[in-house]
């Protein structure tokens, strides 16, 4: 959620911290701040809102120093104000934090004499550390002692008055990496933050804390023992974070889909067979697949349920991670659990994985960030190869999650004797045709741009779909809500008459995602029910579908023809472009919509 950076250098660090915070802004943008030590003294600058406000402040009130920490915030405790912005200061200690200190109220009560400036949980950490220093502990000892008292999830970086060669970094539940430069050292929330600074990083493990100096890093495990953690090279992809000529990262990521999907599909299939490298799990021995995720990744799982059931005859449950983790669902030792996450760090998905690990036969994850916690804690971690996704609204990661899941469902179908060789070959061929079809769908952008002018005026929008297009309706509505702030709902076409049809009148656009499939006529009947109540139907279908049912609708969008079972990969494109262009018409902040953050590492 929040982004953390720390730099020990021989140069002024304020510009380096600011640049790194730019790369971390996708994690939160409610406020930003930096702190340094100069001539032994701590100083900080903080500003509300986007990072440019902090840059502007630094022009008038520069901050000197060759050691510093920085933070970009997604507010949890306390509103987005300057007093709540990080770094938080208490006496000789300043702290930046990502996560939630769950016992902060109790800790505050244990420090009755101290006065707190902010409404945050984080400030308690700085005060606690300061109280240990007042008792005579050194900065290193005080930080280590502080960590023992914290409950919840955190990545922390501490800086101390009088210490110009020490950052203490700690991780429990939220990711943190140490970067090794030439005579410089870094601390960062992720590889993206560190990528232009160094290509050598060490990930802290759960419970680790580290003393970082210009000479290197000393890492201790949760018990305080010295720990050896591998230093590895950052993948080149982490460095590619520019917009490549597009106005927004989201647009760049939508238009990258043909390329990244091709890469994903080449990984999962060779010739006309699915062939997953280094994947030992056999679906023939499992009696149930449990898929768990959040947000868009959860909708990818909902699409995949249709695939695993139809192509592999495998009973399938799909759950929202925040519900699954606390519901105590029975998980048999013959069940396979599958977790999908772009970031691989979503707190609820990670907790759900840890629950399932104790019970299930095997735990698989499908992630975009190969080094993530979810990947590391799975029996098998499968990549989606989408490249870095910066836009808060997930687009290419969704399509590549579908690409990976479709291949896995086909593999399961073969292993369980449910798919013929011929049908497998047919499906693999269709998957291979999808990047080309997605290109054709991207060419519909101008038409979508025109129609969304009217969508942008609506107070409420409905998306309808049937079969695997039902979760696509949910995803279309989520995308629209996220970036245009228009209320939108996705419904199974057949469910509309059970209540939501009461919402329909001439002001409500109803977007029907309906390739011509076996149940198309039923969807058309549902669409007619909407039109009979003056709803504005936008039918998104292939030429046959539009020919059969496009008369009298408000608008049509003619999509390329595709095997309906794999249509969600293609229909993701109009859903994304509808949201994108509606947001452009409304003038909202597409890449950094209000109240959201890309990586959700709190519950
Ligand atoms: O990193 P994850 O895939 O685990 O993230 C899950 C959701 O937070 C994410 O998909 C979110 O719903 C997106 N903003 C949707 O566009």
mmCIF file of N, CA, C and O and ligand atoms in Angstrom, residues 293-299 340-347 349-350 366-369 374 389 391-395 397-398 401 475 478-479 482-483 593 596-600, ligand 1:
data_model
loop_
_atom_site.group_PDB
_atom_site.id
_atom_site.type_symbol
_atom_site.label_atom_id
_atom_site.label_comp_id
_atom_site.label_asym_id
_atom_site.label_seq_id
_atom_site.Cartn_x
_atom_site.Cartn_y
_atom_site.Cartn_z
ATOM 1 N N UNK A 293 -8.638 -15.333 -4.420
ATOM 2 C CA UNK A 293 -7.954 -14.110 -4.865
ATOM 3 C C UNK A 293 -8.794 -12.901 -4.456
ATOM 4 O O UNK A 293 -9.845 -13.052 -3.825
ATOM 5 N N UNK A 294 -8.334 -11.716 -4.835
ATOM 6 C CA UNK A 294 -9.067 -10.474 -4.563
ATOM 7 C C UNK A 294 -9.266 -9.695 -5.860
ATOM 8 O O UNK A 294 -8.452 -9.793 -6.780
ATOM 9 N N UNK A 295 -10.299 -8.873 -5.894
ATOM 10 C CA UNK A 295 -10.496 -7.913 -6.976
ATOM 11 C C UNK A 295 -10.519 -8.565 -8.347
ATOM 12 O O UNK A 295 -11.175 -9.598 -8.571
ATOM 13 N N UNK A 296 -9.773 -7.955 -9.246
ATOM 14 C CA UNK A 296 -9.730 -8.439 -10.624
ATOM 15 C C UNK A 296 -9.210 -9.873 -10.699
ATOM 16 O O UNK A 296 -9.701 -10.680 -11.496
ATOM 17 N N UNK A 297 -8.225 -10.198 -9.867
ATOM 18 C CA UNK A 297 -7.681 -11.566 -9.872
ATOM 19 C C UNK A 297 -8.774 -12.560 -9.475
ATOM 20 O O UNK A 297 -8.827 -13.685 -9.975
ATOM 21 N N UNK A 298 -9.683 -12.125 -8.600
ATOM 22 C CA UNK A 298 -10.799 -12.987 -8.199
ATOM 23 C C UNK A 298 -11.745 -13.217 -9.391
ATOM 24 O O UNK A 298 -12.246 -14.325 -9.600
ATOM 25 N N UNK A 299 -11.943 -12.177 -10.194
ATOM 26 C CA UNK A 299 -12.799 -12.371 -11.379
ATOM 27 C C UNK A 299 -12.121 -13.290 -12.395
ATOM 28 O O UNK A 299 -12.793 -14.054 -13.092
ATOM 29 N N UNK A 340 -4.353 -16.542 -6.985
ATOM 30 C CA UNK A 340 -3.993 -15.685 -8.121
ATOM 31 C C UNK A 340 -3.784 -14.267 -7.608
ATOM 32 O O UNK A 340 -4.628 -13.730 -6.887
ATOM 33 N N UNK A 341 -2.646 -13.673 -7.985
ATOM 34 C CA UNK A 341 -2.360 -12.311 -7.535
ATOM 35 C C UNK A 341 -1.342 -11.665 -8.466
ATOM 36 O O UNK A 341 -0.296 -12.252 -8.724
ATOM 37 N N UNK A 342 -1.664 -10.494 -8.950
ATOM 38 C CA UNK A 342 -0.705 -9.761 -9.772
ATOM 39 C C UNK A 342 0.541 -9.453 -8.955
ATOM 40 O O UNK A 342 1.650 -9.823 -9.316
ATOM 41 N N UNK A 343 0.342 -8.788 -7.817
ATOM 42 C CA UNK A 343 1.481 -8.336 -7.006
ATOM 43 C C UNK A 343 2.154 -9.476 -6.270
ATOM 44 O O UNK A 343 3.344 -9.418 -5.985
ATOM 45 N N UNK A 344 1.367 -10.495 -5.916
ATOM 46 C CA UNK A 344 1.906 -11.580 -5.089
ATOM 47 C C UNK A 344 2.095 -11.156 -3.643
ATOM 48 O O UNK A 344 2.683 -11.889 -2.844
ATOM 49 N N UNK A 345 1.586 -9.983 -3.275
ATOM 50 C CA UNK A 345 1.767 -9.480 -1.908
ATOM 51 C C UNK A 345 0.452 -9.144 -1.238
ATOM 52 O O UNK A 345 0.466 -8.661 -0.098
ATOM 53 N N UNK A 346 -0.676 -9.345 -1.906
ATOM 54 C CA UNK A 346 -1.965 -8.962 -1.319
ATOM 55 C C UNK A 346 -2.153 -9.693 0.017
ATOM 56 O O UNK A 346 -2.130 -10.927 0.073
ATOM 57 N N UNK A 347 -2.344 -8.907 1.067
ATOM 58 C CA UNK A 347 -2.315 -9.467 2.431
ATOM 59 C C UNK A 347 -3.364 -10.564 2.621
ATOM 60 O O UNK A 347 -3.078 -11.613 3.201
ATOM 61 N N UNK A 349 -4.839 -12.463 0.374
ATOM 62 C CA UNK A 349 -4.563 -13.656 -0.439
ATOM 63 C C UNK A 349 -3.432 -14.465 0.198
ATOM 64 O O UNK A 349 -3.484 -15.697 0.252
ATOM 65 N N UNK A 350 -2.443 -13.757 0.708
ATOM 66 C CA UNK A 350 -1.318 -14.436 1.362
ATOM 67 C C UNK A 350 -1.798 -15.179 2.614
ATOM 68 O O UNK A 350 -1.412 -16.326 2.857
ATOM 69 N N UNK A 366 -0.486 -18.231 -9.063
ATOM 70 C CA UNK A 366 -0.274 -17.615 -10.383
ATOM 71 C C UNK A 366 -0.027 -16.141 -10.102
ATOM 72 O O UNK A 366 -0.915 -15.444 -9.595
ATOM 73 N N UNK A 367 1.189 -15.685 -10.355
ATOM 74 C CA UNK A 367 1.588 -14.326 -9.956
ATOM 75 C C UNK A 367 2.301 -13.620 -11.102
ATOM 76 O O UNK A 367 2.804 -14.259 -12.019
ATOM 77 N N UNK A 368 2.338 -12.295 -10.984
ATOM 78 C CA UNK A 368 3.127 -11.524 -11.953
ATOM 79 C C UNK A 368 4.510 -11.220 -11.395
ATOM 80 O O UNK A 368 5.457 -11.075 -12.151
ATOM 81 N N UNK A 369 4.595 -11.079 -10.069
ATOM 82 C CA UNK A 369 5.888 -10.739 -9.464
ATOM 83 C C UNK A 369 6.513 -12.037 -8.922
ATOM 84 O O UNK A 369 6.103 -12.568 -7.891
ATOM 85 N N UNK A 374 3.734 -14.517 -2.073
ATOM 86 C CA UNK A 374 2.786 -15.575 -2.460
ATOM 87 C C UNK A 374 3.507 -16.618 -3.309
ATOM 88 O O UNK A 374 3.338 -17.823 -3.115
ATOM 89 N N UNK A 389 3.158 -3.905 -14.077
ATOM 90 C CA UNK A 389 1.873 -3.222 -14.288
ATOM 91 C C UNK A 389 1.801 -2.074 -13.289
ATOM 92 O O UNK A 389 1.842 -2.294 -12.079
ATOM 93 N N UNK A 391 -0.519 0.925 -13.769
ATOM 94 C CA UNK A 391 -1.883 1.455 -13.636
ATOM 95 C C UNK A 391 -2.577 0.732 -12.491
ATOM 96 O O UNK A 391 -2.497 -0.493 -12.389
ATOM 97 N N UNK A 392 -3.259 1.493 -11.642
ATOM 98 C CA UNK A 392 -3.943 0.862 -10.505
ATOM 99 C C UNK A 392 -5.016 -0.111 -10.999
ATOM 100 O O UNK A 392 -5.216 -1.184 -10.433
ATOM 101 N N UNK A 393 -5.679 0.252 -12.081
ATOM 102 C CA UNK A 393 -6.682 -0.656 -12.657
ATOM 103 C C UNK A 393 -5.943 -1.749 -13.427
ATOM 104 O O UNK A 393 -5.228 -1.484 -14.390
ATOM 105 N N UNK A 394 -6.130 -2.968 -13.003
ATOM 106 C CA UNK A 394 -5.401 -4.084 -13.600
ATOM 107 C C UNK A 394 -5.979 -4.419 -14.977
ATOM 108 O O UNK A 394 -7.190 -4.560 -15.130
ATOM 109 N N UNK A 395 -5.118 -4.521 -15.974
ATOM 110 C CA UNK A 395 -5.592 -4.815 -17.338
ATOM 111 C C UNK A 395 -4.819 -6.000 -17.915
ATOM 112 O O UNK A 395 -5.323 -7.102 -18.006
ATOM 113 N N UNK A 397 -2.463 -7.687 -16.661
ATOM 114 C CA UNK A 397 -2.278 -8.793 -15.704
ATOM 115 C C UNK A 397 -3.508 -9.697 -15.728
ATOM 116 O O UNK A 397 -3.392 -10.919 -15.673
ATOM 117 N N UNK A 398 -4.697 -9.089 -15.842
ATOM 118 C CA UNK A 398 -5.934 -9.877 -15.892
ATOM 119 C C UNK A 398 -5.929 -10.807 -17.109
ATOM 120 O O UNK A 398 -6.184 -12.013 -16.993
ATOM 121 N N UNK A 401 -3.454 -13.483 -16.624
ATOM 122 C CA UNK A 401 -3.929 -14.463 -15.628
ATOM 123 C C UNK A 401 -4.882 -15.443 -16.318
ATOM 124 O O UNK A 401 -4.805 -16.665 -16.121
ATOM 125 N N UNK A 475 -16.106 -7.772 -13.996
ATOM 126 C CA UNK A 475 -14.819 -7.091 -14.207
ATOM 127 C C UNK A 475 -15.025 -5.751 -14.934
ATOM 128 O O UNK A 475 -14.402 -4.754 -14.591
ATOM 129 N N UNK A 478 -16.246 -3.340 -12.406
ATOM 130 C CA UNK A 478 -15.177 -2.939 -11.470
ATOM 131 C C UNK A 478 -14.257 -1.906 -12.129
ATOM 132 O O UNK A 478 -13.911 -0.884 -11.517
ATOM 133 N N UNK A 479 -13.867 -2.161 -13.378
ATOM 134 C CA UNK A 479 -12.968 -1.225 -14.073
ATOM 135 C C UNK A 479 -13.610 0.153 -14.146
ATOM 136 O O UNK A 479 -12.971 1.168 -13.890
ATOM 137 N N UNK A 482 -13.745 1.872 -10.708
ATOM 138 C CA UNK A 482 -12.417 2.257 -10.204
ATOM 139 C C UNK A 482 -11.925 3.570 -10.780
ATOM 140 O O UNK A 482 -11.381 4.388 -10.065
ATOM 141 N N UNK A 483 -12.080 3.732 -12.089
ATOM 142 C CA UNK A 483 -11.395 4.889 -12.673
ATOM 143 C C UNK A 483 -12.322 6.005 -13.127
ATOM 144 O O UNK A 483 -11.858 7.129 -13.359
ATOM 145 N N UNK A 593 -6.411 6.520 -9.463
ATOM 146 C CA UNK A 593 -7.745 6.934 -9.042
ATOM 147 C C UNK A 593 -7.824 7.133 -7.536
ATOM 148 O O UNK A 593 -7.064 6.521 -6.776
ATOM 149 N N UNK A 596 -7.536 4.621 -3.933
ATOM 150 C CA UNK A 596 -7.018 3.283 -4.243
ATOM 151 C C UNK A 596 -5.502 3.244 -4.190
ATOM 152 O O UNK A 596 -4.832 4.264 -4.167
ATOM 153 N N UNK A 597 -4.967 2.035 -4.194
ATOM 154 C CA UNK A 597 -3.528 1.818 -4.355
ATOM 155 C C UNK A 597 -3.355 0.506 -5.097
ATOM 156 O O UNK A 597 -4.248 -0.335 -5.106
ATOM 157 N N UNK A 598 -2.224 0.357 -5.716
ATOM 158 C CA UNK A 598 -2.007 -0.809 -6.569
ATOM 159 C C UNK A 598 -1.829 -2.088 -5.756
ATOM 160 O O UNK A 598 -2.349 -3.136 -6.109
ATOM 161 N N UNK A 599 -1.042 -1.975 -4.718
ATOM 162 C CA UNK A 599 -0.671 -3.178 -3.990
ATOM 163 C C UNK A 599 -1.293 -3.100 -2.605
ATOM 164 O O UNK A 599 -1.001 -2.184 -1.833
ATOM 165 N N UNK A 600 -2.186 -4.049 -2.273
ATOM 166 C CA UNK A 600 -2.978 -3.927 -1.049
ATOM 167 C C UNK A 600 -2.411 -4.853 0.024
ATOM 168 O O UNK A 600 -2.820 -5.998 0.157
HETATM 169 O O1 LIG B 1 -2.087 -7.842 -6.693
HETATM 170 P P1 LIG B 1 -3.390 -8.564 -6.683
HETATM 171 O O2 LIG B 1 -3.730 -9.176 -8.016
HETATM 172 O O3 LIG B 1 -3.489 -9.574 -5.575
HETATM 173 O O4 LIG B 1 -4.474 -7.458 -6.392
HETATM 174 C C1 LIG B 1 -5.818 -7.787 -6.214
HETATM 175 C C2 LIG B 1 -6.693 -6.561 -6.291
HETATM 176 O O5 LIG B 1 -6.321 -5.629 -5.320
HETATM 177 C C3 LIG B 1 -6.639 -5.900 -7.668
HETATM 178 O O6 LIG B 1 -6.971 -6.778 -8.687
HETATM 179 C C4 LIG B 1 -7.595 -4.693 -7.723
HETATM 180 O O7 LIG B 1 -8.918 -5.126 -7.635
HETATM 181 C C5 LIG B 1 -7.344 -3.898 -8.998
HETATM 182 N N1 LIG B 1 -7.238 -2.512 -8.679
HETATM 183 C C6 LIG B 1 -8.416 -4.074 -10.023
HETATM 184 O O8 LIG B 1 -8.220 -3.294 -11.144
#
